[in-house]
Amino acid sequence: MSDLRVPVRTPSVRRERGLWAACAAAALALAALSDLAPHRVWGLTAALGYAAAALTASRAVAVAGAVVLPLGALLATGLAQLEVAVVERAGQRLAATGGPYLPDPSAVADFNPYLPGMAVFGLLPGDPRWWTGAVFAGALVAAAGRSGRTAWLVACPVVALPLCVGGTDLPVVGLMCLGTVLAGRGRPWQAGLVLGAAAALKWTAWPALPVACALFAVRGGARPARRFAAVALGTGVPAVAPFLLADPGGFHANVVAFPLGLGTAASPAASPLPGHLLAVYVPGGTVIALSLLAVSALLLALSLCVRPPLTVRAAADRLALGLGLAMSLIPATRFGYLVYPLVLWALPRCGARPAPVPRKATT
């Protein structure tokens, strides 16, 4: 019997080992090429973890070696990306002054490009990375279950790196995935609360609201779509509007101008993606990039009206496409933002599909 099992299992084990070996090579390359100390520490530590996973063909070893071990090393040495300090200071300012933003930021470290909900992670005890990682992992498990594919997603370098060095985008995309899955299960209240919470963290979550609303409308009719919209907006807007009204100038400088590359200080997000290249090398390139961004948003909205998504996978793919275009076209961008389309595309393929919801006529 053992001889019969070998040919069936060997290709899977070989593929697993090959994937982790490739990840080890990528981690070593990052350690050699990056000028950021947290990235170098992660690259060297994670390379050992990936190598161990390649030898054992174990995804649990990969998670431990690429996430748990490097995160422990970075916390012990006090190394993190700038956004960790930004979130911590936002929490401190929120507690001290009632608002997470400086009214007149000048240096890069003064800017807080996140929506007010992100400051909550700075209020909680300990390093914010514990909490952002916990929200991401919890949302991932709730959306797709504890499967081997979910473990692979957590351990892959595009996710493992920000989990360790300061991934403020991960709780946002995790909640977006969970909210989309809940929408596919026909749960407007739960989906509205989850996506409303994501919308309180960062602007990048807001496109998920019309996508989920379209999914509700095409599968369940107008009533659940309206209920979802009311709950999502009733959760997200009250978390943002008071801070906007209290200090519109500071809100605009931090949350609008700086992320778009229009602030008084240059954003450190400067990966050579189309939007950044247009802004740097083409006269009027910032206007061109923002115009293309607006056109892509309008096309996404039009696609929801003309051909709304019928399944969770279709909704996640639509959202991944829209955010992929957006992350490529904004003038201040970085490769790390591509974690949004990657996770949105991968998560519906990691776990069991949700139970089908009967399609109802729109009322």
One Martini backbone bead per residue (centre of mass of N, CA, C, O) as a GRO file, in nm:
protein
  363
    1MET     BB    1   0.056   0.063  -0.020
    2SER     BB    2   0.296   0.264   0.001
    3ASP     BB    3   0.369   0.251  -0.304
    4LEU     BB    4   0.093   0.383  -0.400
    5ARG     BB    5   0.128   0.667  -0.249
    6VAL     BB    6   0.377   0.812  -0.359
    7PRO     BB    7   0.285   0.924  -0.645
    8VAL     BB    8   0.060   1.108  -0.518
    9ARG     BB    9   0.243   1.290  -0.309
   10THR     BB   10   0.507   1.398  -0.442
   11PRO     BB   11   0.419   1.645  -0.614
   12SER     BB   12   0.315   1.813  -0.371
   13VAL     BB   13   0.580   1.819  -0.211
   14ARG     BB   14   0.754   1.947  -0.429
   15ARG     BB   15   0.590   2.205  -0.460
   16GLU     BB   16   0.615   2.301  -0.171
   17ARG     BB   17   0.924   2.317  -0.163
   18GLY     BB   18   0.955   2.512  -0.401
   19LEU     BB   19   0.798   2.751  -0.282
   20TRP     BB   20   0.975   2.790  -0.024
   21ALA     BB   21   1.240   2.830  -0.174
   22ALA     BB   22   1.150   3.085  -0.323
   23CYS     BB   23   1.094   3.249  -0.065
   24ALA     BB   24   1.382   3.241   0.042
   25ALA     BB   25   1.505   3.394  -0.197
   26ALA     BB   26   1.335   3.651  -0.163
   27ALA     BB   27   1.426   3.721   0.125
   28LEU     BB   28   1.727   3.748   0.058
   29ALA     BB   29   1.696   3.972  -0.152
   30LEU     BB   30   1.577   4.180   0.039
   31ALA     BB   31   1.817   4.188   0.239
   32ALA     BB   32   2.024   4.285   0.014
   33LEU     BB   33   1.849   4.545  -0.114
   34SER     BB   34   1.762   4.676   0.133
   35ASP     BB   35   1.758   4.994   0.340
   36LEU     BB   36   1.579   4.849   0.558
   37ALA     BB   37   1.604   4.710   0.859
   38PRO     BB   38   1.336   4.547   0.888
   39HIS     BB   39   1.372   4.397   0.616
   40ARG     BB   40   1.638   4.258   0.677
   41VAL     BB   41   1.549   4.099   0.921
   42TRP     BB   42   1.323   3.950   0.786
   43GLY     BB   43   1.481   3.818   0.553
   44LEU     BB   44   1.683   3.649   0.724
   45THR     BB   45   1.474   3.502   0.905
   46ALA     BB   46   1.273   3.394   0.689
   47ALA     BB   47   1.471   3.224   0.526
   48LEU     BB   48   1.495   3.007   0.743
   49GLY     BB   49   1.195   2.932   0.754
   50TYR     BB   50   1.166   2.852   0.456
   51ALA     BB   51   1.381   2.634   0.459
   52ALA     BB   52   1.236   2.456   0.665
   53ALA     BB   53   0.979   2.424   0.491
   54ALA     BB   54   1.122   2.285   0.251
   55LEU     BB   55   1.212   2.032   0.416
   56THR     BB   56   0.904   1.970   0.543
   57ALA     BB   57   0.645   2.067   0.395
   58SER     BB   58   0.543   2.313   0.600
   59ARG     BB   59   0.315   2.558   0.687
   60ALA     BB   60   0.365   2.594   0.987
   61VAL     BB   61   0.666   2.655   0.958
   62ALA     BB   62   0.628   2.903   0.779
   63VAL     BB   63   0.473   3.077   0.982
   64ALA     BB   64   0.685   3.068   1.205
   65GLY     BB   65   0.937   3.165   1.020
   66ALA     BB   66   0.783   3.434   0.875
   67VAL     BB   67   0.637   3.556   1.148
   68VAL     BB   68   0.702   3.487   1.446
   69LEU     BB   69   1.013   3.516   1.448
   70PRO     BB   70   1.048   3.801   1.319
   71LEU     BB   71   0.862   3.953   1.513
   72GLY     BB   72   1.028   3.895   1.764
   73ALA     BB   73   1.289   4.031   1.664
   74LEU     BB   74   1.167   4.317   1.615
   75LEU     BB   75   1.060   4.364   1.903
   76ALA     BB   76   1.335   4.328   2.049
   77THR     BB   77   1.476   4.573   1.866
   78GLY     BB   78   1.256   4.803   1.776
   79LEU     BB   79   1.161   4.739   1.486
   80ALA     BB   80   1.002   4.954   1.231
   81GLN     BB   81   0.786   5.105   1.063
   82LEU     BB   82   0.655   5.418   1.055
   83GLU     BB   83   0.346   5.342   1.101
   84VAL     BB   84   0.367   5.256   1.395
   85ALA     BB   85   0.430   5.538   1.510
   86VAL     BB   86   0.181   5.678   1.392
   87VAL     BB   87  -0.030   5.513   1.547
   88GLU     BB   88   0.068   5.574   1.829
   89ARG     BB   89   0.039   5.887   1.810
   90ALA     BB   90  -0.261   5.890   1.742
   91GLY     BB   91  -0.352   5.767   2.009
   92GLN     BB   92  -0.229   5.983   2.192
   93ARG     BB   93  -0.384   6.225   2.068
   94LEU     BB   94  -0.666   6.119   2.116
   95ALA     BB   95  -0.639   6.109   2.430
   96ALA     BB   96  -0.539   6.417   2.469
   97THR     BB   97  -0.735   6.585   2.228
   98GLY     BB   98  -0.958   6.411   2.043
   99GLY     BB   99  -0.734   6.382   1.805
  100PRO     BB  100  -0.520   6.228   1.540
  101TYR     BB  101  -0.435   6.523   1.431
  102LEU     BB  102  -0.241   6.747   1.286
  103PRO     BB  103  -0.309   7.066   1.169
  104ASP     BB  104   0.025   7.123   1.075
  105PRO     BB  105   0.198   6.943   0.891
  106SER     BB  106   0.549   6.868   0.772
  107ALA     BB  107   0.665   6.617   0.839
  108VAL     BB  108   0.633   6.292   0.769
  109ALA     BB  109   0.579   6.200   1.076
  110ASP     BB  110   0.319   6.394   1.110
  111PHE     BB  111   0.159   6.216   0.934
  112ASN     BB  112  -0.192   6.087   0.905
  113PRO     BB  113  -0.340   5.874   0.654
  114TYR     BB  114  -0.563   5.785   0.843
  115LEU     BB  115  -0.833   5.697   0.980
  116PRO     BB  116  -0.950   5.717   1.300
  117GLY     BB  117  -0.967   5.405   1.365
  118MET     BB  118  -0.654   5.346   1.371
  119ALA     BB  119  -0.595   5.474   1.658
  120VAL     BB  120  -0.686   5.233   1.833
  121PHE     BB  121  -0.417   5.070   1.806
  122GLY     BB  122  -0.264   5.300   1.984
  123LEU     BB  123  -0.437   5.249   2.257
  124LEU     BB  124  -0.340   4.983   2.284
  125PRO     BB  125  -0.159   4.757   2.425
  126GLY     BB  126   0.126   4.768   2.288
  127ASP     BB  127   0.195   4.670   1.987
  128PRO     BB  128   0.015   4.722   1.697
  129ARG     BB  129   0.088   4.451   1.552
  130TRP     BB  130  -0.081   4.263   1.721
  131TRP     BB  131  -0.362   4.385   1.636
  132THR     BB  132  -0.349   4.386   1.328
  133GLY     BB  133  -0.287   4.082   1.308
  134ALA     BB  134  -0.538   3.977   1.460
  135VAL     BB  135  -0.751   4.091   1.271
  136PHE     BB  136  -0.657   3.951   1.017
  137ALA     BB  137  -0.663   3.656   1.117
  138GLY     BB  138  -0.957   3.653   1.211
  139ALA     BB  139  -1.085   3.726   0.937
  140LEU     BB  140  -0.966   3.491   0.779
  141VAL     BB  141  -1.094   3.258   0.941
  142ALA     BB  142  -1.393   3.357   0.917
  143ALA     BB  143  -1.391   3.343   0.596
  144ALA     BB  144  -1.205   3.049   0.537
  145GLY     BB  145  -1.069   2.917   0.756
  146ARG     BB  146  -0.860   2.645   0.878
  147SER     BB  147  -0.643   2.620   0.630
  148GLY     BB  148  -0.375   2.556   0.432
  149ARG     BB  149  -0.425   2.800   0.244
  150THR     BB  150  -0.430   3.014   0.463
  151ALA     BB  151  -0.142   2.963   0.560
  152TRP     BB  152  -0.009   3.037   0.294
  153LEU     BB  153  -0.101   3.331   0.288
  154VAL     BB  154   0.038   3.422   0.551
  155ALA     BB  155   0.340   3.316   0.457
  156CYS     BB  156   0.362   3.490   0.237
  157PRO     BB  157   0.560   3.759   0.173
  158VAL     BB  158   0.336   3.981   0.117
  159VAL     BB  159   0.223   3.925   0.417
  160ALA     BB  160   0.453   3.868   0.625
  161LEU     BB  161   0.601   4.134   0.616
  162PRO     BB  162   0.376   4.334   0.722
  163LEU     BB  163   0.316   4.177   0.982
  164CYS     BB  164   0.610   4.256   1.101
  165VAL     BB  165   0.670   4.578   1.016
  166GLY     BB  166   0.362   4.725   0.959
  167GLY     BB  167   0.041   4.631   0.871
  168THR     BB  168  -0.219   4.850   0.809
  169ASP     BB  169  -0.362   4.694   0.562
  170LEU     BB  170  -0.455   4.415   0.680
  171PRO     BB  171  -0.716   4.479   0.843
  172VAL     BB  172  -0.863   4.594   0.601
  173VAL     BB  173  -0.859   4.346   0.406
  174GLY     BB  174  -0.977   4.145   0.604
  175LEU     BB  175  -1.254   4.290   0.639
  176MET     BB  176  -1.327   4.291   0.341
  177CYS     BB  177  -1.343   3.986   0.309
  178LEU     BB  178  -1.551   3.926   0.530
  179GLY     BB  179  -1.775   4.112   0.422
  180THR     BB  180  -1.805   3.968   0.147
  181VAL     BB  181  -1.881   3.691   0.260
  182LEU     BB  182  -2.132   3.788   0.418
  183ALA     BB  183  -2.279   3.886   0.168
  184GLY     BB  184  -2.292   3.599   0.034
  185ARG     BB  185  -2.470   3.496   0.299
  186GLY     BB  186  -2.695   3.716   0.363
  187ARG     BB  187  -2.559   3.948   0.586
  188PRO     BB  188  -2.613   4.272   0.637
  189TRP     BB  189  -2.533   4.340   0.926
  190GLN     BB  190  -2.253   4.211   0.941
  191ALA     BB  191  -2.135   4.338   0.685
  192GLY     BB  192  -2.178   4.633   0.772
  193LEU     BB  193  -2.000   4.630   1.026
  194VAL     BB  194  -1.734   4.536   0.895
  195LEU     BB  195  -1.715   4.752   0.662
  196GLY     BB  196  -1.744   4.995   0.848
  197ALA     BB  197  -1.483   4.942   1.006
  198ALA     BB  198  -1.296   4.957   0.762
  199ALA     BB  199  -1.386   5.255   0.680
  200ALA     BB  200  -1.249   5.372   0.957
  201LEU     BB  201  -0.937   5.320   0.865
  202LYS     BB  202  -0.958   5.342   0.531
  203TRP     BB  203  -1.016   5.435   0.208
  204THR     BB  204  -0.972   5.148   0.071
  205ALA     BB  205  -1.260   5.031   0.180
  206TRP     BB  206  -1.495   5.183   0.025
  207PRO     BB  207  -1.532   5.005  -0.240
  208ALA     BB  208  -1.678   4.765  -0.086
  209LEU     BB  209  -1.963   4.880  -0.057
  210PRO     BB  210  -2.076   4.875  -0.354
  211VAL     BB  211  -2.012   4.578  -0.405
  212ALA     BB  212  -2.188   4.457  -0.178
  213CYS     BB  213  -2.449   4.595  -0.264
  214ALA     BB  214  -2.468   4.455  -0.541
  215LEU     BB  215  -2.478   4.166  -0.428
  216PHE     BB  216  -2.740   4.200  -0.272
  217ALA     BB  217  -2.924   4.297  -0.504
  218VAL     BB  218  -2.889   4.047  -0.705
  219ARG     BB  219  -2.968   3.822  -0.473
  220GLY     BB  220  -3.205   3.991  -0.273
  221GLY     BB  221  -3.243   4.284  -0.333
  222ALA     BB  222  -3.317   4.595  -0.200
  223ARG     BB  223  -3.347   4.551   0.103
  224PRO     BB  224  -3.063   4.434   0.185
  225ALA     BB  225  -2.906   4.666   0.055
  226ARG     BB  226  -3.019   4.891   0.238
  227ARG     BB  227  -2.937   4.767   0.505
  228PHE     BB  228  -2.638   4.758   0.456
  229ALA     BB  229  -2.590   5.060   0.396
  230ALA     BB  230  -2.690   5.164   0.670
  231VAL     BB  231  -2.485   5.012   0.847
  232ALA     BB  232  -2.218   5.097   0.716
  233LEU     BB  233  -2.262   5.407   0.735
  234GLY     BB  234  -2.339   5.399   1.045
  235THR     BB  235  -2.036   5.314   1.112
  236GLY     BB  236  -1.832   5.493   0.941
  237VAL     BB  237  -1.921   5.793   0.956
  238PRO     BB  238  -1.912   5.846   1.274
  239ALA     BB  239  -1.591   5.784   1.275
  240VAL     BB  240  -1.524   6.048   1.079
  241ALA     BB  241  -1.693   6.319   1.083
  242PRO     BB  242  -1.606   6.463   1.352
  243PHE     BB  243  -1.305   6.512   1.251
  244LEU     BB  244  -1.373   6.671   1.000
  245LEU     BB  245  -1.538   6.903   1.144
  246ALA     BB  246  -1.320   6.991   1.359
  247ASP     BB  247  -1.066   6.951   1.118
  248PRO     BB  248  -1.049   7.000   0.792
  249GLY     BB  249  -0.754   7.076   0.738
  250GLY     BB  250  -0.611   6.837   0.880
  251PHE     BB  251  -0.761   6.615   0.732
  252HIS     BB  252  -0.672   6.688   0.445
  253ALA     BB  253  -0.362   6.681   0.485
  254ASN     BB  254  -0.353   6.378   0.587
  255VAL     BB  255  -0.590   6.203   0.413
  256VAL     BB  256  -0.558   6.338   0.119
  257ALA     BB  257  -0.294   6.481   0.022
  258PHE     BB  258  -0.067   6.287   0.110
  259PRO     BB  259  -0.157   6.014  -0.036
  260LEU     BB  260  -0.159   6.180  -0.328
  261GLY     BB  261   0.105   6.375  -0.333
  262LEU     BB  262  -0.006   6.690  -0.214
  263GLY     BB  263   0.181   6.762  -0.001
  264THR     BB  264   0.438   6.927   0.177
  265ALA     BB  265   0.531   6.629   0.185
  266ALA     BB  266   0.691   6.359   0.084
  267SER     BB  267   0.612   6.053   0.021
  268PRO     BB  268   0.753   5.731   0.080
  269ALA     BB  269   0.560   5.646  -0.147
  270ALA     BB  270   0.783   5.535  -0.435
  271SER     BB  271   0.703   5.335  -0.643
  272PRO     BB  272   0.747   5.219  -0.986
  273LEU     BB  273   0.460   5.312  -1.074
  274PRO     BB  274   0.264   5.471  -1.292
  275GLY     BB  275   0.178   5.713  -1.113
  276HIS     BB  276   0.464   5.795  -1.021
  277LEU     BB  277   0.596   5.826  -1.299
  278LEU     BB  278   0.411   6.048  -1.398
  279ALA     BB  279   0.466   6.256  -1.165
  280VAL     BB  280   0.787   6.272  -1.220
  281TYR     BB  281   0.823   6.264  -1.568
  282VAL     BB  282   0.549   6.421  -1.627
  283PRO     BB  283   0.390   6.677  -1.732
  284GLY     BB  284   0.116   6.670  -1.537
  285GLY     BB  285   0.108   6.375  -1.406
  286THR     BB  286  -0.078   6.400  -1.160
  287VAL     BB  287  -0.334   6.467  -1.318
  288ILE     BB  288  -0.332   6.216  -1.493
  289ALA     BB  289  -0.341   6.004  -1.267
  290LEU     BB  290  -0.605   6.109  -1.131
  291SER     BB  291  -0.779   6.078  -1.383
  292LEU     BB  292  -0.741   5.773  -1.416
  293LEU     BB  293  -0.855   5.706  -1.138
  294ALA     BB  294  -1.140   5.820  -1.189
  295VAL     BB  295  -1.206   5.643  -1.435
  296SER     BB  296  -1.177   5.367  -1.293
  297ALA     BB  297  -1.403   5.421  -1.087
  298LEU     BB  298  -1.632   5.461  -1.292
  299LEU     BB  299  -1.607   5.183  -1.427
  300LEU     BB  300  -1.667   5.018  -1.177
  301ALA     BB  301  -1.947   5.137  -1.125
  302LEU     BB  302  -2.064   5.056  -1.400
  303SER     BB  303  -2.022   4.746  -1.369
  304LEU     BB  304  -2.228   4.718  -1.131
  305CYS     BB  305  -2.475   4.794  -1.316
  306VAL     BB  306  -2.436   4.605  -1.568
  307ARG     BB  307  -2.245   4.368  -1.394
  308PRO     BB  308  -2.313   4.220  -1.135
  309PRO     BB  309  -2.222   4.031  -0.885
  310LEU     BB  310  -2.303   3.677  -0.793
  311THR     BB  311  -2.038   3.629  -0.626
  312VAL     BB  312  -1.779   3.634  -0.416
  313ARG     BB  313  -1.560   3.600  -0.627
  314ALA     BB  314  -1.657   3.826  -0.815
  315ALA     BB  315  -1.643   4.054  -0.606
  316ALA     BB  316  -1.342   4.022  -0.532
  317ASP     BB  317  -1.234   4.059  -0.820
  318ARG     BB  318  -1.347   4.342  -0.865
  319LEU     BB  319  -1.198   4.470  -0.627
  320ALA     BB  320  -0.911   4.388  -0.710
  321LEU     BB  321  -0.909   4.543  -0.975
  322GLY     BB  322  -0.967   4.826  -0.868
  323LEU     BB  323  -0.727   4.837  -0.659
  324GLY     BB  324  -0.501   4.777  -0.856
  325LEU     BB  325  -0.540   5.033  -1.021
  326ALA     BB  326  -0.517   5.237  -0.790
  327MET     BB  327  -0.228   5.153  -0.687
  328SER     BB  328  -0.098   5.224  -0.975
  329LEU     BB  329  -0.211   5.547  -0.997
  330ILE     BB  330  -0.110   5.661  -0.760
  331PRO     BB  331   0.148   5.869  -0.685
  332ALA     BB  332   0.149   5.745  -0.385
  333THR     BB  333   0.328   5.443  -0.397
  334ARG     BB  334   0.342   5.080  -0.330
  335PHE     BB  335   0.392   4.746  -0.347
  336GLY     BB  336   0.241   4.675  -0.075
  337TYR     BB  337  -0.054   4.746  -0.184
  338LEU     BB  338  -0.089   4.466  -0.342
  339VAL     BB  339  -0.226   4.310  -0.107
  340TYR     BB  340  -0.514   4.357  -0.183
  341PRO     BB  341  -0.552   4.194  -0.450
  342LEU     BB  342  -0.430   3.932  -0.346
  343VAL     BB  343  -0.625   3.865  -0.110
  344LEU     BB  344  -0.893   3.898  -0.264
  345TRP     BB  345  -0.826   3.673  -0.469
  346ALA     BB  346  -0.743   3.432  -0.267
  347LEU     BB  347  -0.956   3.383  -0.041
  348PRO     BB  348  -1.199   3.245  -0.205
  349ARG     BB  349  -0.976   2.999  -0.268
  350CYS     BB  350  -0.928   2.879   0.039
  351GLY     BB  351  -1.227   2.809   0.089
  352ALA     BB  352  -1.535   2.760   0.134
  353ARG     BB  353  -1.820   2.804  -0.004
  354PRO     BB  354  -2.091   2.966   0.018
  355ALA     BB  355  -2.404   2.961   0.051
  356PRO     BB  356  -2.659   2.991  -0.140
  357VAL     BB  357  -2.855   3.265  -0.254
  358PRO     BB  358  -3.148   3.353  -0.336
  359ARG     BB  359  -3.285   3.499  -0.604
  360LYS     BB  360  -3.432   3.823  -0.624
  361ALA     BB  361  -3.641   4.054  -0.686
  362THR     BB  362  -3.639   4.378  -0.740
  363THR     BB  363  -3.789   4.650  -0.515
   0.00000   0.00000   0.00000
